[in-house]
mmCIF file of C-alpha atoms in Angstrom:
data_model
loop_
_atom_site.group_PDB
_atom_site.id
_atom_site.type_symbol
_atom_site.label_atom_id
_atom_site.label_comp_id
_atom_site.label_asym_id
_atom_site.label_seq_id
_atom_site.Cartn_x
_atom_site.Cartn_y
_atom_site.Cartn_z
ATOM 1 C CA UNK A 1 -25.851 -24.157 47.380
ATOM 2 C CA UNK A 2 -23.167 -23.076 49.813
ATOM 3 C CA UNK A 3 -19.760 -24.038 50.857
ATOM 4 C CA UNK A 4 -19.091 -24.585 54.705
ATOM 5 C CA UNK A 5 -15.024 -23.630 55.786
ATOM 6 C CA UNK A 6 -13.593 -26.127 58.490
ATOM 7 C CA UNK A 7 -13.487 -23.988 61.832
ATOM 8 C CA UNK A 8 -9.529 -23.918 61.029
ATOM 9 C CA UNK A 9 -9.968 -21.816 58.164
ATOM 10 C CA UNK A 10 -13.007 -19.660 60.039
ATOM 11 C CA UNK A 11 -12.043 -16.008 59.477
ATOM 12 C CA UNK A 12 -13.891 -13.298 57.376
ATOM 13 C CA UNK A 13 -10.879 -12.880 54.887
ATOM 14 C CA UNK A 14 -10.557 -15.834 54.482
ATOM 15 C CA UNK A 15 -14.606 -16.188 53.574
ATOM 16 C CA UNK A 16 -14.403 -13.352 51.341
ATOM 17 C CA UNK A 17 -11.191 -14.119 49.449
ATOM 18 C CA UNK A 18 -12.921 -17.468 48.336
ATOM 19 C CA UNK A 19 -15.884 -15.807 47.481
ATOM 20 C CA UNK A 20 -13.837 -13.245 45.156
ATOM 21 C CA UNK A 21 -11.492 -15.669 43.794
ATOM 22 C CA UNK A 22 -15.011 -17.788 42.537
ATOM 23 C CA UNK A 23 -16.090 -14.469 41.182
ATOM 24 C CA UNK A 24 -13.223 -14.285 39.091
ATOM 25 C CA UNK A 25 -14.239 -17.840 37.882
ATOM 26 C CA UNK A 26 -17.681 -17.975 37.833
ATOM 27 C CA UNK A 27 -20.036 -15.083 36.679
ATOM 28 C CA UNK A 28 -22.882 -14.118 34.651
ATOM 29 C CA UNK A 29 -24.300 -10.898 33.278
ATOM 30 C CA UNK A 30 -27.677 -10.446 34.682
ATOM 31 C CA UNK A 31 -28.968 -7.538 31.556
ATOM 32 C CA UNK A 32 -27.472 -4.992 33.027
ATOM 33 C CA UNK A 33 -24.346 -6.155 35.155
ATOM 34 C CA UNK A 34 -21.857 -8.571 35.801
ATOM 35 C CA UNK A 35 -22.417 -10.370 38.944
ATOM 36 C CA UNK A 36 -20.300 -13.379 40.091
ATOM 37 C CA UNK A 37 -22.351 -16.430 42.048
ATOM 38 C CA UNK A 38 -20.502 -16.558 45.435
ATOM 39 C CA UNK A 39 -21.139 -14.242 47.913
ATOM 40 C CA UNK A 40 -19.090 -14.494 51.841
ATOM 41 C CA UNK A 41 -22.346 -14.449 54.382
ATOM 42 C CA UNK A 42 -20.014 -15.722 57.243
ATOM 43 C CA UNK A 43 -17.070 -16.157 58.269
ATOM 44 C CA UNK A 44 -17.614 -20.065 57.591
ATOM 45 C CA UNK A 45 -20.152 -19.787 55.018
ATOM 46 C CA UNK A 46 -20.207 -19.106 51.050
ATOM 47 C CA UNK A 47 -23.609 -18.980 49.610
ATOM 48 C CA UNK A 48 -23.420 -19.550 45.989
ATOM 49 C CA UNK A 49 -25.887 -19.884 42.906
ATOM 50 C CA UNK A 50 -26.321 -21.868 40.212
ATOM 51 C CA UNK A 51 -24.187 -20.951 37.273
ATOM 52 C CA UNK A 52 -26.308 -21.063 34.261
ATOM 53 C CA UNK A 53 -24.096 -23.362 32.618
ATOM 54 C CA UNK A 54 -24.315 -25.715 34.850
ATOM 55 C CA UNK A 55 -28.011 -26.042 35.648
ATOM 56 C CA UNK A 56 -28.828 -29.614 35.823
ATOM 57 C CA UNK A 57 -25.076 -30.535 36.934
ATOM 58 C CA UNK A 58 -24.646 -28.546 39.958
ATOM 59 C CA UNK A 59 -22.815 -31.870 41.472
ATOM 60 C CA UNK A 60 -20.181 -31.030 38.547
ATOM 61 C CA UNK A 61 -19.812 -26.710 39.109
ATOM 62 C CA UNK A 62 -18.976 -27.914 43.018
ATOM 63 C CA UNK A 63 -16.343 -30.012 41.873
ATOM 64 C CA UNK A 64 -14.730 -27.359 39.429
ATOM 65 C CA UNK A 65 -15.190 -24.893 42.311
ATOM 66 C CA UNK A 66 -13.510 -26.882 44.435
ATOM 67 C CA UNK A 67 -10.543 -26.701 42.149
ATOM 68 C CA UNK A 68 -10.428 -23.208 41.909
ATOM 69 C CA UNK A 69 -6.789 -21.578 43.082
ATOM 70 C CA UNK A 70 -7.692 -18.714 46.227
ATOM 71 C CA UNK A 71 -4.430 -16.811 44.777
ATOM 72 C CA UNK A 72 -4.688 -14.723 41.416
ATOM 73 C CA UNK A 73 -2.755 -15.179 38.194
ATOM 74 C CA UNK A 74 0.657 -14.687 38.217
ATOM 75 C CA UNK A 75 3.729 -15.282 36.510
ATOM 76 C CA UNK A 76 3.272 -18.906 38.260
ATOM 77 C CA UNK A 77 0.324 -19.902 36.392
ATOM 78 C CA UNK A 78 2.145 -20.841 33.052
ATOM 79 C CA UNK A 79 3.860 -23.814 35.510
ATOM 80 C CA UNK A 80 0.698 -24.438 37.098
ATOM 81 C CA UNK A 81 -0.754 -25.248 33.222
ATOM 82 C CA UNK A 82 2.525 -26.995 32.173
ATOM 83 C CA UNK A 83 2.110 -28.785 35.220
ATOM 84 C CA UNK A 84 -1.479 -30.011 34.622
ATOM 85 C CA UNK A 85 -0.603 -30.748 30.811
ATOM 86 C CA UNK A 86 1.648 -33.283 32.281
ATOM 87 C CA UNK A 87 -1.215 -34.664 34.681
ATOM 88 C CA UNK A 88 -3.715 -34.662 31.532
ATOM 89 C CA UNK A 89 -1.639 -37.088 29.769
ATOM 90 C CA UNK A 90 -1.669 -39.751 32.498
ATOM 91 C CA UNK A 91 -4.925 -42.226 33.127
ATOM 92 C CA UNK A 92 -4.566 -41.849 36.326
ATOM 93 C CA UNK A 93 -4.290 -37.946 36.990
ATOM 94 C CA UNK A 94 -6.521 -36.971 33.731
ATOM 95 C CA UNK A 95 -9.555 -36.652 35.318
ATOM 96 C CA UNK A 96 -8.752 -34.587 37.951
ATOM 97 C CA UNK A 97 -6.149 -32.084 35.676
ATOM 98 C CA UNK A 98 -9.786 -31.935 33.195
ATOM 99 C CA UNK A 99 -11.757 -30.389 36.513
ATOM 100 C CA UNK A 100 -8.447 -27.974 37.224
ATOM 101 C CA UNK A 101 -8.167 -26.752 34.117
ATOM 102 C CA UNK A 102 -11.927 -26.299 33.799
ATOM 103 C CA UNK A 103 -11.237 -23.799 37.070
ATOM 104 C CA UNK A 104 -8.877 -22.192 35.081
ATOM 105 C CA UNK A 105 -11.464 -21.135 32.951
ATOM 106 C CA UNK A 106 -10.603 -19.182 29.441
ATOM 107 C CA UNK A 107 -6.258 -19.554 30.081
ATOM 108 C CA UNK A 108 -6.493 -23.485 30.262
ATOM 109 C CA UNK A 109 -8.210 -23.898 26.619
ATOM 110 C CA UNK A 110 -4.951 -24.272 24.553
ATOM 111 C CA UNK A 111 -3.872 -27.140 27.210
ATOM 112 C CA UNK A 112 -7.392 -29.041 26.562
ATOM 113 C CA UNK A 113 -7.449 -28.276 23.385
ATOM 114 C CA UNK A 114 -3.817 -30.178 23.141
ATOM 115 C CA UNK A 115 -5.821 -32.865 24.860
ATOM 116 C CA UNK A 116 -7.723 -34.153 22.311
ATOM 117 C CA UNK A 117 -4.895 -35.045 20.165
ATOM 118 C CA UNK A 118 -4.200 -38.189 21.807
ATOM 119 C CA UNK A 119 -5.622 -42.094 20.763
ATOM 120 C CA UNK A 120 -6.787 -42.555 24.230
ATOM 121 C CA UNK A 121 -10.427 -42.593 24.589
ATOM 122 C CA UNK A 122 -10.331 -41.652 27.760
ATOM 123 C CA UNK A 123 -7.788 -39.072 28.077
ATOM 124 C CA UNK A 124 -9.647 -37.411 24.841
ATOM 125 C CA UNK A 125 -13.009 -37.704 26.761
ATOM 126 C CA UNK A 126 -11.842 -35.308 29.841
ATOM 127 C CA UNK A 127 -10.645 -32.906 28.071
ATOM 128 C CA UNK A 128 -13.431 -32.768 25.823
ATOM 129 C CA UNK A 129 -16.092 -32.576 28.788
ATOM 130 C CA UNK A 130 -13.874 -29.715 30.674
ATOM 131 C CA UNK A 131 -13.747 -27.897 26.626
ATOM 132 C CA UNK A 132 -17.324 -28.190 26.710
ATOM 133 C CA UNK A 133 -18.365 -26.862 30.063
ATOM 134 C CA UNK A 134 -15.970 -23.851 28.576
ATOM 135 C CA UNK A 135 -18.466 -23.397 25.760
ATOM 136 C CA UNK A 136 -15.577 -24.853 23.241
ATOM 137 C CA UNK A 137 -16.966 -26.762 19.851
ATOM 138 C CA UNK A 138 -13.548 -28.611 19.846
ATOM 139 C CA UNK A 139 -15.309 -30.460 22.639
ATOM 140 C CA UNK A 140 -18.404 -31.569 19.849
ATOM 141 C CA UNK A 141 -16.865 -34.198 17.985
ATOM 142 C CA UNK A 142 -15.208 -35.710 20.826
ATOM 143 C CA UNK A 143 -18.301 -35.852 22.924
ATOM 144 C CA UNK A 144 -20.226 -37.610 20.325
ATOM 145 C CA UNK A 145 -17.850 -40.101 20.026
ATOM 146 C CA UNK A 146 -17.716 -41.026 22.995
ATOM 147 C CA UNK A 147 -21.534 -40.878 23.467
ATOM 148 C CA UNK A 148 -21.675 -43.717 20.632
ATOM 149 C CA UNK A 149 -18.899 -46.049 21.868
ATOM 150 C CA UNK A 150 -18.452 -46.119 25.180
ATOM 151 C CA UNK A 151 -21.190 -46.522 27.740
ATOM 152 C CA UNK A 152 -18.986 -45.430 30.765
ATOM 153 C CA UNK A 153 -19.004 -41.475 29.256
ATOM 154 C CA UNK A 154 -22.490 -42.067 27.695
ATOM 155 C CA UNK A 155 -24.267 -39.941 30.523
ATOM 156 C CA UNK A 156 -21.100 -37.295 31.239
ATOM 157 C CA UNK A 157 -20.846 -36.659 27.842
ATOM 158 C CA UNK A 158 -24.526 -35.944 26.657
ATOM 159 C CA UNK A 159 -25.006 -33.963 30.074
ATOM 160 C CA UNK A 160 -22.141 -31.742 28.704
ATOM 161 C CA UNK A 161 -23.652 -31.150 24.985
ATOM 162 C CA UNK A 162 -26.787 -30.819 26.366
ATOM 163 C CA UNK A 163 -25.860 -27.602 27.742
ATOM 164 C CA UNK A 164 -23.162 -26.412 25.440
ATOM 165 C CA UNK A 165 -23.731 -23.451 23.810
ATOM 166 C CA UNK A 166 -23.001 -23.920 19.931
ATOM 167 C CA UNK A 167 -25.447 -24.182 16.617
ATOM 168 C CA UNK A 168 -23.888 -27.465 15.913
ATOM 169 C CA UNK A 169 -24.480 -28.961 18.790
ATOM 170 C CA UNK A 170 -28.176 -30.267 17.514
ATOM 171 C CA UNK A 171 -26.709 -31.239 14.187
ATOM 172 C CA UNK A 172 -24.237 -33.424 15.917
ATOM 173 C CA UNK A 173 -26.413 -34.891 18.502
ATOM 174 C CA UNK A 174 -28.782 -36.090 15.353
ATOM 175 C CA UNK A 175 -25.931 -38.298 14.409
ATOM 176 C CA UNK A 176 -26.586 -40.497 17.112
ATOM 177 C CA UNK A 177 -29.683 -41.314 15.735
ATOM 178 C CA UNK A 178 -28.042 -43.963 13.746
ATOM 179 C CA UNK A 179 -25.921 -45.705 16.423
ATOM 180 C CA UNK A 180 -26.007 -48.840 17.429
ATOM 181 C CA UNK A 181 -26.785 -48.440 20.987
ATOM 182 C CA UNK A 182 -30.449 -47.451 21.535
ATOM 183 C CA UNK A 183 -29.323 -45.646 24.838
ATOM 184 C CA UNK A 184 -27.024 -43.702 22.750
ATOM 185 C CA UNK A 185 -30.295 -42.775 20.125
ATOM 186 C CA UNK A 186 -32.785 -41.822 22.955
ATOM 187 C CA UNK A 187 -30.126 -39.755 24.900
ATOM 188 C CA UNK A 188 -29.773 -37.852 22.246
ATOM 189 C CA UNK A 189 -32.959 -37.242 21.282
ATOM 190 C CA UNK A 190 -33.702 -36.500 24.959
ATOM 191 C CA UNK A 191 -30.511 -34.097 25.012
ATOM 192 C CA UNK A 192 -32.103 -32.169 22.017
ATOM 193 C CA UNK A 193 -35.465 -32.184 22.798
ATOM 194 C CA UNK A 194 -34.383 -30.445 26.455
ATOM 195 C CA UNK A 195 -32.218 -27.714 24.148
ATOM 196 C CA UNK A 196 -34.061 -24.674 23.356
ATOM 197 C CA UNK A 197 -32.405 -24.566 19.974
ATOM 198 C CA UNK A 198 -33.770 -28.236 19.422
ATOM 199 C CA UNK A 199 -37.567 -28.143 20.539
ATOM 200 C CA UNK A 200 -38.656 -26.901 17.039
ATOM 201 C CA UNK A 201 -36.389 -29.425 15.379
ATOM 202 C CA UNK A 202 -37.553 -33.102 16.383
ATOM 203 C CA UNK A 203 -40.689 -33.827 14.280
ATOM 204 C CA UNK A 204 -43.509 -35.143 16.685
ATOM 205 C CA UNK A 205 -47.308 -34.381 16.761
ATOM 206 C CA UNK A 206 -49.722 -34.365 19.894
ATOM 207 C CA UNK A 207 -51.527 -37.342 20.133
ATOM 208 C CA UNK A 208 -55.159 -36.400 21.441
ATOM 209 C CA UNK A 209 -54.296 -34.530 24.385
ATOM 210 C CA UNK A 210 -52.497 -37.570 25.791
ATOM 211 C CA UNK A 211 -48.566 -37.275 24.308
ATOM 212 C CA UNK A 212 -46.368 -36.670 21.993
ATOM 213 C CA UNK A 213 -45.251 -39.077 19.172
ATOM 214 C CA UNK A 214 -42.091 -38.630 17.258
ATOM 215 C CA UNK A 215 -40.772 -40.409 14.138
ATOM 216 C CA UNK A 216 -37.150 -40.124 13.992
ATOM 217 C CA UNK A 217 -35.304 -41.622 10.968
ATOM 218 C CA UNK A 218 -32.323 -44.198 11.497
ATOM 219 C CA UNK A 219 -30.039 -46.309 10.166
ATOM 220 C CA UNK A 220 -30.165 -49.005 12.806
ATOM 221 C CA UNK A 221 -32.242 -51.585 14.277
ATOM 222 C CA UNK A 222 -35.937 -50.060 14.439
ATOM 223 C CA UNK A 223 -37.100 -49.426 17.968
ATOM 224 C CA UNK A 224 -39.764 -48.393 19.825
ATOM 225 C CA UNK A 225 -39.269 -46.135 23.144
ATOM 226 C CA UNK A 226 -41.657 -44.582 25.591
ATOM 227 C CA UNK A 227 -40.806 -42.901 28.540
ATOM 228 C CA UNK A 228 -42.129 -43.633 32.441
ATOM 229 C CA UNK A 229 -40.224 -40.696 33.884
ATOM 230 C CA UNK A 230 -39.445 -37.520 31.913
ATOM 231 C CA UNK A 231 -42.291 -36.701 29.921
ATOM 232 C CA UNK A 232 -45.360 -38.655 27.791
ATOM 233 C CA UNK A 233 -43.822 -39.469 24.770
ATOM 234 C CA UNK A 234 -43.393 -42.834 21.845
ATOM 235 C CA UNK A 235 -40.721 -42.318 19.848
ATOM 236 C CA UNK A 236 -40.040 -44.357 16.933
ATOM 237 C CA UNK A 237 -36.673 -44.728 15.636
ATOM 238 C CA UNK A 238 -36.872 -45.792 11.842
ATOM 239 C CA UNK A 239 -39.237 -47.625 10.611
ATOM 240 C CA UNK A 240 -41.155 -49.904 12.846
ATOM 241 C CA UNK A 241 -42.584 -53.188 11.203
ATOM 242 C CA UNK A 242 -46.718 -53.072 11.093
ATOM 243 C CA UNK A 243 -48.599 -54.982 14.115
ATOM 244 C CA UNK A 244 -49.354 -58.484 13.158
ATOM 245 C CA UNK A 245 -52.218 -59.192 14.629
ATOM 246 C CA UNK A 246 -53.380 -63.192 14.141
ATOM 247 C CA UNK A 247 -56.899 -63.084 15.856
ATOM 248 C CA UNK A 248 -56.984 -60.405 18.288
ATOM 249 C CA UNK A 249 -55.160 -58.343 21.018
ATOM 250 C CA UNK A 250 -56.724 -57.348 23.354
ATOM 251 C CA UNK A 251 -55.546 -54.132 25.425
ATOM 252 C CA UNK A 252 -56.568 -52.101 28.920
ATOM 253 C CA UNK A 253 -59.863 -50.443 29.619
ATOM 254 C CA UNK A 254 -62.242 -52.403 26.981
ATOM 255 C CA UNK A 255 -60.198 -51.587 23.949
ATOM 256 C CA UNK A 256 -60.101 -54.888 21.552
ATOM 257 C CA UNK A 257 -57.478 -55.012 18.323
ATOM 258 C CA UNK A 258 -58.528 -57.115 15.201
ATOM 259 C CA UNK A 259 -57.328 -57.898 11.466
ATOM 260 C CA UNK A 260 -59.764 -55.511 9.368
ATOM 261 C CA UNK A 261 -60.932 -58.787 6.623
ATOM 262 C CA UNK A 262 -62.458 -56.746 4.174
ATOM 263 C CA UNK A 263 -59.333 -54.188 4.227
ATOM 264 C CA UNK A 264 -56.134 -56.247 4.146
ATOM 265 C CA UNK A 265 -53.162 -54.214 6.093
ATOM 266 C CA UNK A 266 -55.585 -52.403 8.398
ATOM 267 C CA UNK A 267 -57.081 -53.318 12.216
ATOM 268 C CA UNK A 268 -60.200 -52.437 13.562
ATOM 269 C CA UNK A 269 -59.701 -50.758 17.288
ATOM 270 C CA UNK A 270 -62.960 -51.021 19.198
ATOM 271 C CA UNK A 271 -63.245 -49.921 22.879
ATOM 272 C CA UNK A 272 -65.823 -51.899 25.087
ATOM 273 C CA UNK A 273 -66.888 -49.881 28.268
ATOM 274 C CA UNK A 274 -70.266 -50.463 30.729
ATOM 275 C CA UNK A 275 -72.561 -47.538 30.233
ATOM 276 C CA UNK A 276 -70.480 -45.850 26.997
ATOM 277 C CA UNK A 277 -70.777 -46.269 23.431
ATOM 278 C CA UNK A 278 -68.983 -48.347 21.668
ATOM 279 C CA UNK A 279 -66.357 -46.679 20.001
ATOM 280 C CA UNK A 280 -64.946 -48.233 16.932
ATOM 281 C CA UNK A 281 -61.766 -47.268 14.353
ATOM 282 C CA UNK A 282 -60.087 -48.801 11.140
ATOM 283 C CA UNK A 283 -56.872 -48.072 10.558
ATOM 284 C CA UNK A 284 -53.224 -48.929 9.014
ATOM 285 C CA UNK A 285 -51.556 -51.902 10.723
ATOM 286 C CA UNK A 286 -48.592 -49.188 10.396
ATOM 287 C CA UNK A 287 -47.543 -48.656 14.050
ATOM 288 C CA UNK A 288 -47.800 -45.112 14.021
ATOM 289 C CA UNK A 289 -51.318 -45.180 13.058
ATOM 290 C CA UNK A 290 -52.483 -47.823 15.520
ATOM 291 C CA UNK A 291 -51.305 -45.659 18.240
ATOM 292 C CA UNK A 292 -53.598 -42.695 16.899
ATOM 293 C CA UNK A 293 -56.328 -45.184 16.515
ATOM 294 C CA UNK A 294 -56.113 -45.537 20.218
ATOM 295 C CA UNK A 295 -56.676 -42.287 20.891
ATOM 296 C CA UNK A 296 -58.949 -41.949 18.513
ATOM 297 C CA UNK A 297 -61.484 -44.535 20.210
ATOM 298 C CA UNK A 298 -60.820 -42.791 23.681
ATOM 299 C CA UNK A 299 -57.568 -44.374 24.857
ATOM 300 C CA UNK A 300 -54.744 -42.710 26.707
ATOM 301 C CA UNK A 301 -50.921 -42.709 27.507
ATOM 302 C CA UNK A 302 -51.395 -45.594 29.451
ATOM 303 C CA UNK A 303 -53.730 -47.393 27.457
ATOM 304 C CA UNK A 304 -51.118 -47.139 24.424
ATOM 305 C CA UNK A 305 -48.045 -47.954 26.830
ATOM 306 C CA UNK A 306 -50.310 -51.155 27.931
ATOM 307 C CA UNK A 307 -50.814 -51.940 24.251
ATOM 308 C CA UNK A 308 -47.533 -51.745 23.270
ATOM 309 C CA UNK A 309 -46.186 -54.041 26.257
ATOM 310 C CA UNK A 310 -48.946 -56.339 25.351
ATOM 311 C CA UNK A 311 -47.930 -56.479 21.894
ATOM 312 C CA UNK A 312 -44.381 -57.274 22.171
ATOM 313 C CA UNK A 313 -45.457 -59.897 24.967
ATOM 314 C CA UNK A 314 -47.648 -61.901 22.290
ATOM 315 C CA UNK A 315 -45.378 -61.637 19.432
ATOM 316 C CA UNK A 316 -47.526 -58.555 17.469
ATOM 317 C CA UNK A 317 -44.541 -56.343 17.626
ATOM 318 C CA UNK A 318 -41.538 -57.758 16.277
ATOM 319 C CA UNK A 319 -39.070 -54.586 17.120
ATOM 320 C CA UNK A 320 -37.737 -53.848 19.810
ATOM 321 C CA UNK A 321 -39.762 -52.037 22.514
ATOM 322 C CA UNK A 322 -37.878 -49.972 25.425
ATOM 323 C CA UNK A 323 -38.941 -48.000 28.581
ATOM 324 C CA UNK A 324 -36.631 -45.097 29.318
ATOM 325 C CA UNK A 325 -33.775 -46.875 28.197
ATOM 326 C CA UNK A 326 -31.299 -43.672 29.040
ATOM 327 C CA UNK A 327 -27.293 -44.094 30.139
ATOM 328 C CA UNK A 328 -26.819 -44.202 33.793
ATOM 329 C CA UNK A 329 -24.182 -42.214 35.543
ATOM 330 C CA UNK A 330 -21.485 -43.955 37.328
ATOM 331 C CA UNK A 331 -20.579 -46.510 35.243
ATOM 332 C CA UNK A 332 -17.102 -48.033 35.600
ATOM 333 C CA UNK A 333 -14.717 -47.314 32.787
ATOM 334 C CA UNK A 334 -12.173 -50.333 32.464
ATOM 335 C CA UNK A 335 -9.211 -49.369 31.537
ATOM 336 C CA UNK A 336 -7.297 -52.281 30.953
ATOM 337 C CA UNK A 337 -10.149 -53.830 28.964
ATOM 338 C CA UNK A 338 -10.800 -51.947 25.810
ATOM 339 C CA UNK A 339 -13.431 -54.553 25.116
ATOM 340 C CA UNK A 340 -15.548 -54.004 28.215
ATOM 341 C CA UNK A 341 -15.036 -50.326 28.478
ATOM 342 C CA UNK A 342 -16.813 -50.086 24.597
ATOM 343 C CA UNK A 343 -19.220 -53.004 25.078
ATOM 344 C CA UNK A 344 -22.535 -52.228 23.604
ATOM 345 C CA UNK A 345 -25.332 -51.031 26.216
ATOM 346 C CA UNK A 346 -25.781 -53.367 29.621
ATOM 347 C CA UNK A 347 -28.647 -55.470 30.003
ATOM 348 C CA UNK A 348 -31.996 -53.569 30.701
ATOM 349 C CA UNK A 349 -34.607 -54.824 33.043
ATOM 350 C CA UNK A 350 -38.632 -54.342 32.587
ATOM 351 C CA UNK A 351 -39.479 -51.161 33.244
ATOM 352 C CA UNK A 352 -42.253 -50.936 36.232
ATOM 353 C CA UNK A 353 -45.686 -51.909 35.510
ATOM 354 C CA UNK A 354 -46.900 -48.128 36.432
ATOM 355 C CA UNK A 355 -47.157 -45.942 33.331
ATOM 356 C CA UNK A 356 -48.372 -42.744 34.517
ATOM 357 C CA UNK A 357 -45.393 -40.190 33.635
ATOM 358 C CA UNK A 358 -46.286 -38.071 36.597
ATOM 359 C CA UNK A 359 -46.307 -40.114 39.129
ATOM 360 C CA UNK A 360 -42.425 -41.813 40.590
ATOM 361 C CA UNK A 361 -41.902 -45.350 38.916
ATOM 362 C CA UNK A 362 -39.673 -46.431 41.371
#
């Protein structure tokens, strides 16, 4: 990453006075000493890395760098903040005072933290993601909030407690497992499962050597997810109704699902393949289980993704079944219309026929 000066502003003190006034912003200790992440190469030209907090959201640390002030703290900084407590209160400044006072750094918490004390959504919601990118656990609650009501933060604000740097963060996140919105649910479980502190805390088991499957309990609507982009994984949110098979189903590659007559509640899996033995399995109806049984008679990632789409297509699996259904950035907050800005998540289309994780669905 870098930052280019317009040839107005092309002069080596001018290039290194940025690049120290970042410093005083932006810095890291490397195990043995502090080093900031801009450093003046040209006259026109700041090279800068990736601040560790902001890995993943580099789009956001330019923005806040932007922001910075090129002059150093002085007895005008307490109007500066007065000045930008003003602009936080306002819909139309607030998201731009959030980014300044994020620049601030450490001087600007007490002003966000006076931020959250307001009924507005939105105001809370900036100065919550600014408190976060600060490390804060003010910014938790907040965050979470607005992950389960409002689609328009959804992506902003799980980015930010992705990343933030508290024990309660995981805790929180597993909160969402209950809301309404299934983006809100698999965002979160995506947010923890991507947090070192929250690997060893989801409960999943490897499939085979095919994928993961998780079982994560919830209040809500049960719901099946797998994912096409990030990584090969089902995750079940509560407790998915068994697979009602009538006659058969019949799924990729040879594999054939049937009722089990002399074991009511369990299916027989059988895979059909030129040149192979048959391969047969009885197992549970329980959703969960007919996955493994999948696996079990040879099947894959894609062989269970095709099942599963199958499934819901012919009625077998009465909950609802999701690809990657994750909050996109961008979304339009409506002010004016509290009823749009906390409608429920927006329509999802099918997800693309390819189900190979490592390859690019679109």
């Amino acid at each position: 990453l870098g930052l280019l000066l317009r040839p107005k502003y092309k002069h080596v003190k001018i290039s290194d006075g940025l690049a120290s006034a970042i410093n005083r912003r932006f810095f890291f200790f490397d195990g043995t000493s502090r080093r900031g992440i801009a450093t003046a190469k040209e006259d026109d030209f700041i090279e800068l890395q990736t601040h560790p907090r902001y890995e993943g959201n580099e789009h956001r640390m330019l923005e806040v760098i932007r922001a910075v002030s090129g002059r150093p703290e002085s007895a005008s900084s307490q109007a500066r903040l007065a000045e930008l407590a003003e602009r936080l209160a306002d819909p139309a400044t607030a998201a731009d005072a959030a980014l300044q006072l994020e620049a601030i750094g450490e001087n600007a918490i007490p002003t966000l933290v006076a931020g959250l004390e307001t009924d507005n959504r939105e105001l809370r919601f900036y100065a919550a993601e600014s408190l976060a990118y600060l490390d804060r656990q003010e910014a938790i609650t907040p965050l979470v909030e607005a992950a389960r009501e409002t689609p328009a933060f959804r992506h902003s604000a799980l980015a930010a407690l992705q990343g933030l740097d508290s024990p309660l963060v995981v805790d929180a996140l597993r909160k969402l497992a209950d809301a309404e919105s299934l983006e809100a649910r698999y965002g979160a479980f995506c947010a923890i499962r991507r947090r070192p502190d929250g690997r060893n805390r989801m409960i999943g088991e490897t499939v085979g050597d095919a994928f993961r499957l998780y079982q994560v309990p919830s209040q809500a609507r049960p719901a099946v997810v797998a994912s096409l982009r990030d990584t090969a994984e089902i995750v079940l949110f509560g407790d998915p109704a068994p697979i009602e098979i009538a006659e058969f189903l019949r799924g990729p590659a040879g594999l054939m699902i049937k009722p089990e007559p002399s074991r009511p509640g369990h299916v027989r899996i059988s895979r059909f393949q030129p040149g192979a033995e048959d391969q047969r399995a009885v197992v549970p109806a329980d959703l969960p289980d007919v996955i493994r049984g999948i696996v079990a008679v040879g099947g894959g990632y894609g062989d269970a993704i095709a099942t599963l789409r199958t499934a819901k297509a012919e009625g077998c699996l009465r909950d609802e079944l999701a690809f990657d259904p994750l909050p996109e950035p961008l979304r339009t907050y409506y002010r004016d219309d509290p009823e749009a800005a906390a409608e429920d998540d927006p329509p999802r289309e099918d997800a693309a026929e390819n189900v190979d994780p490592d390859s690019d669905p679109a």
